[in-house]
Coordinates of C-alpha atoms and ligand atoms in Angstrom, one line a residue:
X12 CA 46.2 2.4 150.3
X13 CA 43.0 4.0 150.5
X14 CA 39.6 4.2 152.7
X15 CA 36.6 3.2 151.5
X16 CA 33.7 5.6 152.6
X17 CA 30.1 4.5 151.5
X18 CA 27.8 7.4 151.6
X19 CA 30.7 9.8 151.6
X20 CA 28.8 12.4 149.6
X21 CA 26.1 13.0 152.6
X22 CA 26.1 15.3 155.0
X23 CA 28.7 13.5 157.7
X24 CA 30.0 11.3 154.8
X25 CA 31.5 14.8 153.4
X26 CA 33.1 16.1 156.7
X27 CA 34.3 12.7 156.8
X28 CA 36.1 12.6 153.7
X29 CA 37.5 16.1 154.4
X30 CA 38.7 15.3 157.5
X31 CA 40.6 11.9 156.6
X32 CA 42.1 14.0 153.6
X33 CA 43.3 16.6 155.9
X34 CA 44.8 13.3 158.3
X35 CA 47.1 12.4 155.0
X36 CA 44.4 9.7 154.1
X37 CA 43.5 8.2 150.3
X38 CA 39.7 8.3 149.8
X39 CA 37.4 6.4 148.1
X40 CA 33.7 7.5 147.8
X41 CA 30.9 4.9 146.7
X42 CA 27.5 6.6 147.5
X43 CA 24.3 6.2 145.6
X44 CA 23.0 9.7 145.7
X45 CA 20.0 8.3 146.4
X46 CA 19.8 11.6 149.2
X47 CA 22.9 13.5 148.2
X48 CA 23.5 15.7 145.1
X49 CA 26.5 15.0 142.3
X50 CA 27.1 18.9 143.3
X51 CA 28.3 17.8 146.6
X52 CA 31.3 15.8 145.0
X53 CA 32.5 19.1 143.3
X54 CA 32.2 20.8 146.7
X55 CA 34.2 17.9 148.7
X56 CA 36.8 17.8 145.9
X57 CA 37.3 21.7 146.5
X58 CA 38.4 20.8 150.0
X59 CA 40.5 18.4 149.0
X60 CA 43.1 18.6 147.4
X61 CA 44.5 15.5 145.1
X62 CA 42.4 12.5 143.4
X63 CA 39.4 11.7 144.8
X64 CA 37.4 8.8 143.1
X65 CA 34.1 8.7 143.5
X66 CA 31.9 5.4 142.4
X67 CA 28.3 5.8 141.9
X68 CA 27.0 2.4 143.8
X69 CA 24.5 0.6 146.6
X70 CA 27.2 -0.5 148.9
X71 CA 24.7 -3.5 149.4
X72 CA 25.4 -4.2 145.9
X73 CA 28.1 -7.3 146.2
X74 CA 29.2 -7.6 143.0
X75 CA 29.6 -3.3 142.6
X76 CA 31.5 -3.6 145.8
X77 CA 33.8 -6.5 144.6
X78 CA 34.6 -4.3 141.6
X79 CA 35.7 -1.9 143.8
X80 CA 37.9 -3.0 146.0
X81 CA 39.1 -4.5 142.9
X82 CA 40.0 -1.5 141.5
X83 CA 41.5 0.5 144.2
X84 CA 43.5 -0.7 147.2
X85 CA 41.4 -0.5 149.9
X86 CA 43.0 -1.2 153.5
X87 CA 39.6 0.1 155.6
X88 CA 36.0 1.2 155.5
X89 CA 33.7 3.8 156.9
X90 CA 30.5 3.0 156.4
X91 CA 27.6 5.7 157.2
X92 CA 25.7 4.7 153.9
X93 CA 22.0 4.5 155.5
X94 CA 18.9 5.7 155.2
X95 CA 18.3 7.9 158.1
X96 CA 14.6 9.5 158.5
X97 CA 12.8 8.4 161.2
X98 CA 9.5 9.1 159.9
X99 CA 10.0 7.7 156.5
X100 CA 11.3 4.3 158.0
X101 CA 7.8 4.0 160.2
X102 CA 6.0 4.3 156.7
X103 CA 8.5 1.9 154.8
X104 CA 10.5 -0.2 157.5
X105 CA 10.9 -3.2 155.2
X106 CA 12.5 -0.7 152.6
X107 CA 14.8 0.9 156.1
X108 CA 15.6 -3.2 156.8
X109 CA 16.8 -4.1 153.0
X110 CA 18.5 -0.8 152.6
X111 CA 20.7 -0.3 155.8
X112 CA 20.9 -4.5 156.7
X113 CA 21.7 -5.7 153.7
X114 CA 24.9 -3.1 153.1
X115 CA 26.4 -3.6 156.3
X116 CA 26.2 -7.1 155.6
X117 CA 27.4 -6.7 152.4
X118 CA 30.1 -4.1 153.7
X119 CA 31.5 -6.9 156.1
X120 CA 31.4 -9.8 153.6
X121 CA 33.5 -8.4 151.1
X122 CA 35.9 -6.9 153.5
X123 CA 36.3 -10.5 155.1
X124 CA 36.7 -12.2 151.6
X125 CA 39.6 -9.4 150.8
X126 CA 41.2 -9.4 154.3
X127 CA 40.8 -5.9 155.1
X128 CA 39.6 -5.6 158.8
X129 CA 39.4 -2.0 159.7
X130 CA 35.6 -1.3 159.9
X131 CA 33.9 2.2 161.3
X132 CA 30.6 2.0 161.6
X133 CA 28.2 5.2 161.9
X134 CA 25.8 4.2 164.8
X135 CA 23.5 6.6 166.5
X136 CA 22.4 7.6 170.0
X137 CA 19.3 6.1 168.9
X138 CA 20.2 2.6 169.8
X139 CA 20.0 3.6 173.4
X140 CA 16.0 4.3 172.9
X141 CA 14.4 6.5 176.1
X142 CA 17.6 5.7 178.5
X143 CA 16.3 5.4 182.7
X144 CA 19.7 7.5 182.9
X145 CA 21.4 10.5 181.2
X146 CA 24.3 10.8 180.6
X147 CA 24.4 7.6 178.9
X148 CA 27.8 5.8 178.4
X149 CA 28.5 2.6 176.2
X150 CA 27.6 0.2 179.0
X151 CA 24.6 1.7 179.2
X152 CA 21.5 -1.1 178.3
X153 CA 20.2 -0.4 174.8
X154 CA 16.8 0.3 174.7
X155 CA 14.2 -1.6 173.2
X156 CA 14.1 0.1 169.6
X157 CA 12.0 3.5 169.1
X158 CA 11.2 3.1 165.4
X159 CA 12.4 1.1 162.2
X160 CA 15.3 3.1 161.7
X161 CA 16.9 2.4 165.2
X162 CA 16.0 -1.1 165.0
X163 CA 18.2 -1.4 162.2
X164 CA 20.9 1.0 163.5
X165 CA 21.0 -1.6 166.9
X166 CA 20.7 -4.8 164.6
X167 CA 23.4 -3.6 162.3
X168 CA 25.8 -3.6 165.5
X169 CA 25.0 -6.8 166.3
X170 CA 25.4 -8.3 162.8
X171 CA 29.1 -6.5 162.9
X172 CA 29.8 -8.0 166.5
X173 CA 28.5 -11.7 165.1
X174 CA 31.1 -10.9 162.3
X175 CA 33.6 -9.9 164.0
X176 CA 33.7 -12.5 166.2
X177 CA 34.2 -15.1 164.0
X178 CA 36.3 -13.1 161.5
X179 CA 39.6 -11.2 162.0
X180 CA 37.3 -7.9 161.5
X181 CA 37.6 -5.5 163.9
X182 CA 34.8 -2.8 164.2
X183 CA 34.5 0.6 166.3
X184 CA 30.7 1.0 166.1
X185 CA 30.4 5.3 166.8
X186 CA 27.3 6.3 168.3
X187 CA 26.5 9.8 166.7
X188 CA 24.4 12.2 168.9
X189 CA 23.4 15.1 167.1
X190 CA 25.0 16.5 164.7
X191 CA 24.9 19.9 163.9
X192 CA 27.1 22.6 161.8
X193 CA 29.1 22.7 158.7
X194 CA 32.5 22.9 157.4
X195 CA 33.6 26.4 158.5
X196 CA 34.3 27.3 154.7
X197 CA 30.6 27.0 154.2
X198 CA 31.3 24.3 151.0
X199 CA 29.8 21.8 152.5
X200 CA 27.3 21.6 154.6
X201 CA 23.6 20.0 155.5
X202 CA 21.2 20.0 152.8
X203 CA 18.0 18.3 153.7
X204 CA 15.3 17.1 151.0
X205 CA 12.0 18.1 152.0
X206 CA 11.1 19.6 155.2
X207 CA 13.8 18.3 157.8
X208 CA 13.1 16.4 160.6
X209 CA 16.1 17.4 162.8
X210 CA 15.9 20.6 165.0
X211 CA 19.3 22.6 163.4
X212 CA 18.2 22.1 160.0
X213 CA 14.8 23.4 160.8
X214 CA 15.6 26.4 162.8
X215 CA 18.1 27.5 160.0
X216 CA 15.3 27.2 157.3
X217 CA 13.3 29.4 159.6
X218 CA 16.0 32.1 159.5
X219 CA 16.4 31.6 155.6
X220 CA 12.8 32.3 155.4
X221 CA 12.0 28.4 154.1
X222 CA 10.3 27.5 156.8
X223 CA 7.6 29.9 158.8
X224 CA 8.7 29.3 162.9
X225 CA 10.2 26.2 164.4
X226 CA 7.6 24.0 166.0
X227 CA 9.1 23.3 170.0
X228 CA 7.9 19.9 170.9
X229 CA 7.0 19.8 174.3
X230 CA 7.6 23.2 177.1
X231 CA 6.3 20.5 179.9
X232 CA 9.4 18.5 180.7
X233 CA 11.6 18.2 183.9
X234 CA 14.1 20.2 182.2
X235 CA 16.0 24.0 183.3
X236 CA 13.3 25.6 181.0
X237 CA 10.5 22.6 180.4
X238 CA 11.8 21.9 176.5
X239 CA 13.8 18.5 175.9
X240 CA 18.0 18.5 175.9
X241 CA 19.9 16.8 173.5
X242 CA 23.6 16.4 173.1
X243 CA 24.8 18.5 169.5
X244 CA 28.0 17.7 168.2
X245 CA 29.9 19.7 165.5
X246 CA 30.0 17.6 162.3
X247 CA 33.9 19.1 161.9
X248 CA 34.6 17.0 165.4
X249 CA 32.4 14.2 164.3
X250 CA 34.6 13.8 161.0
X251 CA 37.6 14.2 163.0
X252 CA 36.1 11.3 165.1
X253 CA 36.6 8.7 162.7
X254 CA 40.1 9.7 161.8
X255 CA 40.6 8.8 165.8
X256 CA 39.2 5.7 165.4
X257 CA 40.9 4.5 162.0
X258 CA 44.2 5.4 163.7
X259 CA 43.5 2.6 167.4
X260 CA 42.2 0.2 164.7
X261 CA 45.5 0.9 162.7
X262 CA 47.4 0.4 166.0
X263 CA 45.3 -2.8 166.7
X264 CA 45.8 -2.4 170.5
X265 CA 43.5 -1.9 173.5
X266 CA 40.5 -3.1 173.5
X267 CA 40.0 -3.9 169.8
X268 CA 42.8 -6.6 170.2
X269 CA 40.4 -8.2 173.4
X270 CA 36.9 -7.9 171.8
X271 CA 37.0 -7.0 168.0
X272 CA 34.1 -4.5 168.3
X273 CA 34.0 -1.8 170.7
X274 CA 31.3 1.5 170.7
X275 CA 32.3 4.9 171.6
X276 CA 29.8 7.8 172.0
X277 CA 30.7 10.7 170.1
X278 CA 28.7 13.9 171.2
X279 CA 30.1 17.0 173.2
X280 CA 29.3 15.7 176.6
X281 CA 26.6 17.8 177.5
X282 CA 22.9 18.8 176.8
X283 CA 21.5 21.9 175.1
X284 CA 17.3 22.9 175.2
X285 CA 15.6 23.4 172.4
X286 CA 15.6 27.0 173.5
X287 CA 18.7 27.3 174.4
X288 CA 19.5 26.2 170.6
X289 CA 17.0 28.7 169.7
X290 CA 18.9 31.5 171.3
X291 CA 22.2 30.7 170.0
X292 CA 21.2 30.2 166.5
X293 CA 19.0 33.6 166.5
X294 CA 22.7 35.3 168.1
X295 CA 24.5 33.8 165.3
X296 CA 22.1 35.3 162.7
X297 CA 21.3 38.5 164.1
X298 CA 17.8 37.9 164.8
X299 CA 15.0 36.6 166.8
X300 CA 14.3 33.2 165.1
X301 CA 10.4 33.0 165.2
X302 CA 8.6 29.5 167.8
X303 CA 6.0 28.6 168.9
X304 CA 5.2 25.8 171.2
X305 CA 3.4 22.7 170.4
X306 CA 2.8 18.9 171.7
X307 CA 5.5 16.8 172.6
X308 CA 5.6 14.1 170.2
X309 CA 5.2 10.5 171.3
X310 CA 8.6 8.4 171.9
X311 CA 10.9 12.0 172.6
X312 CA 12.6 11.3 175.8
X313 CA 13.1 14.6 178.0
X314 CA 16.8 14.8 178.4
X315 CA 19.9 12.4 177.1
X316 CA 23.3 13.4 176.3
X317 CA 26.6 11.4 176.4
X318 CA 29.6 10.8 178.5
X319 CA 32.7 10.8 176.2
X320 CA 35.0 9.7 178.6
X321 CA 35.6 6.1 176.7
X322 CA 36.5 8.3 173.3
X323 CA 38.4 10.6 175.3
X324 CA 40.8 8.1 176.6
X325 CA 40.8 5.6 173.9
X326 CA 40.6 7.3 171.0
X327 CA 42.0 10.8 172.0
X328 CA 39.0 12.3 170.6
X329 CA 37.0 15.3 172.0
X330 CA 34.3 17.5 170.8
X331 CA 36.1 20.9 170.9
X332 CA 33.9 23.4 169.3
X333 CA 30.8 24.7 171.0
X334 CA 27.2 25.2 170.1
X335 CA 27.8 28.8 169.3
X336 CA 30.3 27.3 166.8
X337 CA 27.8 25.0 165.2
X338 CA 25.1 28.1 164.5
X339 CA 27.5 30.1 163.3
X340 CA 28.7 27.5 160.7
X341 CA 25.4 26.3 159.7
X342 CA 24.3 30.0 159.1
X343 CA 26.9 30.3 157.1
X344 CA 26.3 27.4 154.9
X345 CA 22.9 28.3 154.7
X346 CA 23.3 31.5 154.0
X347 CA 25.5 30.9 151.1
X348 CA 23.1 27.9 150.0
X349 CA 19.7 29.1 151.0
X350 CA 18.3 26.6 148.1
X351 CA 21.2 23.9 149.3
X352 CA 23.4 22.4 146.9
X353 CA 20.6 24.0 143.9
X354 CA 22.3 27.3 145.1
X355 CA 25.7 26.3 143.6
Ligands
NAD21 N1 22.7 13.1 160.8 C1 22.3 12.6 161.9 O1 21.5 13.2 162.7 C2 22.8 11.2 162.3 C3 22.7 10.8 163.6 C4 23.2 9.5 164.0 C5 23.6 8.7 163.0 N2 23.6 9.1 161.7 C6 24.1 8.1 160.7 O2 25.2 8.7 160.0 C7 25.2 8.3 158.6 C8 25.2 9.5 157.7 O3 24.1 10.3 158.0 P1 23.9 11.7 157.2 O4 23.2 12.6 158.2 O5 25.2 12.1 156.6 O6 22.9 11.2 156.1 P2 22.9 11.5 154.5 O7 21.6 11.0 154.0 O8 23.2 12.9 154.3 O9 24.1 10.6 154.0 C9 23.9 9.2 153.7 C10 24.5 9.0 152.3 O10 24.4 7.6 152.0 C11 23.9 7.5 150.7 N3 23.3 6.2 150.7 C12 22.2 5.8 151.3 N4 22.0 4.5 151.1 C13 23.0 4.0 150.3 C14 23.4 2.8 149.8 N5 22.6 1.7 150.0 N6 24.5 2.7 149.0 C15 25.3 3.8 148.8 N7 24.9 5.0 149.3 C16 23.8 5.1 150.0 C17 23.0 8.7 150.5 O11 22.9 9.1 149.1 C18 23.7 9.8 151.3 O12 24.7 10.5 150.4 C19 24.0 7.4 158.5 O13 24.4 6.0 158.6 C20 23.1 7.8 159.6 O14 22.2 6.8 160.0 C21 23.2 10.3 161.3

C-alpha cells in the first residue's frame, strides 16, 4: 500500500516524501509542476531509496486522479498541492479558488468513492488571520480571511470537515507556521520562482548575492526589538509531522474516532524577529547580511506563534531543531544551488 502525495515535488511536498520514505512508507507523487522543476524528482529519488512513481497531474483533475488510484494501491493521501503566494492570489483569486477548492474537493471525492479515509491536509497559520492572542492554539477563533489565498486555505478545511462528517473520511488538517530550511544533505531544498515573498528565502538570496538587502517590514511594533515575530519551523520537522499524523489516523483512536477532522499547529512553539532571523542567518554564513528598514505592510500582524501542546500529546510530534539549524541548512542548499534546481 502506498501514500498518495499531491504536490510532492514542492518544497514541503519533497521533505515530505523523504520523510515518509525514511518512516518505511510507499510513495506516490502526482504534482503538476506547475511551481516545481522535473529536476526536483531526480533530487527526491536520491534520498530515497526504492521506486518512487511520480504522475505528472492537477490533482483536481477527477478522471487523472481515478486513474491513479487505479493504478497503484493507495491506502492515504497528503495533500499540500496548492497555490501558495499571497500576492499573486490578490491579483488572481478566482484562479487561487479553482486551483486549491476544486483539488481538495476533488482529493476527497475520489478517496470516498475508493474507501480510503486517511486524509492530511497542509493548512497554514494563515487561517487564524491577525489573532487578538499569541500564542494561538487550535481553539483559537479563526480570523476573518487576510487575502484570497487564506480564504481558500480556511474554506478548504471546512469543505473537508463537511466531508468528513458525512463520510467515513477522517482528516488531520496541519496548520503550517513558517517554514524554513532544507534537507540537511542540501538535495533538496527551497527554490522560489521569482523574487520570494517569504522572509528565509529572501535573506538567503541576499547572501547569495540575488537579491541586494532584505527589506524589514515594520521596526515600530510592540515587539523585544520593534520588528514583527513569527513562529519558523524546520521543514525536516514539518515532514516528519505528517508521518505523526498518518500513524493516529492509522491507529484510528483519539479524537479522530469522536470528530473525523481534527487541526494541529505545527510550528516550534516560539517566535523569532525579523532581526533576530537576520542575525542567525548572517552567523550561519559568515557575514553581515545587508537591511534596511521600510513600512510595515498593511494586514502583517506584530507577533503570533503557536502552542504545540495538542501535536505534542496527540501526535508525539515536536519541532526539535532550532533556528540556527534552519540557516544553516538553507545556506547550504543555497549555497550548493545559488541558481536553484537550474544549478543541478
Ligand atoms: N511554504 C509555506 O510557507 C507554507 C506555509 C503554510 C502552508 N503551506 C502549504 O503547504 C503546501 C506546500 O507548500 P510549498 O511551500 O511546498 O509550495 P510549493 O509551491 O513548493 O509546492 C506545491 C506543489 O504543488 C504543485 N501543485 C500546485 N497546484 C497543483 C495542482 N492543482 N495539482 C498538482 N500539483 C499542484 C506545485 O507544482 C508544487 O510542486 C501548500 O498547500 C501551501 O499552501 C506552505
Amino acid at each position: 500500500m502506498a501514500t498518495l502525495v499531491t504536490g510532492g515535488a514542492g518544497y514541503v511536498g519533497g521533505h515530505v516524501v523523504v520523510a515518509l520514505h525514511e518512516a518505511g512508507r510507499d510513495v506516490v507523487i502526482v504534482d503538476d509542476f506547475s511551481n516545481a522543476s522535473t529536476r526536483t524528482v531526480d533530487a527526491i529519488r536520491g534520498l530515497t531509496a526504492g521506486s518512487l512513481p511520480v504522475v505528472e497531474g492537477d490533482a483536481g483533475d477527477q478522471a487523472a486522479m481515478e486513474r491513479i488510484f487505479d493504478r497503484h494501491r493507495i491506502d492515504s493521501v497528503v495533500h499540500l498541492a496548492a497555490r501558495k503566494s499571497v500576492a499573486e492570489s490578490l491579483e488572481r483569486p478566482l484562479a487561487y479558488y479553482r486551483s486549491n477548492l476544486v483539488s481538495t474537493v476533488c482529493v476527497a471525492e475520489v478517496m470516498i468513492e475508493r474507501g480510503v479515509d486517511r486524509f492530511v491536509f497542509s493548512s497554514s497559520a494563515v487561517v487564524y488571520g491577525e489573532p487578538a492572542e499569541t500564542p494561538v492554539t487550535e481553539q483559537t477563533e479563526l480570523g476573518p480571511p487576510l487575502n484570497p489565498y487564506g480564504a481558500s486555505k480556511a474554506m478548504s478545511e471546512q469543505i473537508l470537515r463537511d466531508a468528513a462528517a458525512s463520510s467515513g473520511l477522517r482528516v488531520a488538517l496541519l496548520r503550517y507556521f513558517n517554514p524554513a530550511g532544507a534537507h540537511p544533505s542540501g538535495m533538496i531544498g527551497e527554490d522560489p520562482r521569482g523574487t520570494p515573498a517569504n522572509l528565509v528565502p529572501r535573506v538567503m538570496q541576499v547572501a547569495a548575492g540575488r537579491l541586494d538587502r532584505v527589506e524589514v517590514f515594520g521596526c515600530d511594533y510592540d515587539t523585544s526589538d520593534g520588528t514583527a515575530v513569527r513562529d519558523y519551523v524546520h521543514v525536516v520537522d514539518l515532514a516528519q509531522g505528517h508521518a505523526a499524523a498518518l500513524d493516529a489516523l492509522e491507529r484510528g483512536e483519539g479524537p479522530f474516532e469522536a470528530e473525523g477532522t481534527v487541526a494541529y499547529n505545527l510550528g516550534a512553539g516560539r517566535g523569532h524577529t525579523v532581526l533576530e532571523v537576520i542575525a542567525a542567518a548572517s552567523e550561519a554564513v559568515g557575514f553581515a547580511i545587508p537591511h534596511a528598514p521600510v513600512e510595515r505592510r498593511p494586514g502583517d500582524a506584530a507577533a503570533i506563534w503557536a502552542d504545540c501542546r495538542r501535536a505534542s500529546a496527540e501526535l508525539g510530534w515536536t519541532a526539535r531543531r532550532d533556528l540556527g539549524a534552519m540557516m544553516r541548512d538553507h545556506w547550504n542548499w543555497q549555497r550548493r544551488h545559488p541558481d536553484g534546481y537550474a544549478s543541478q
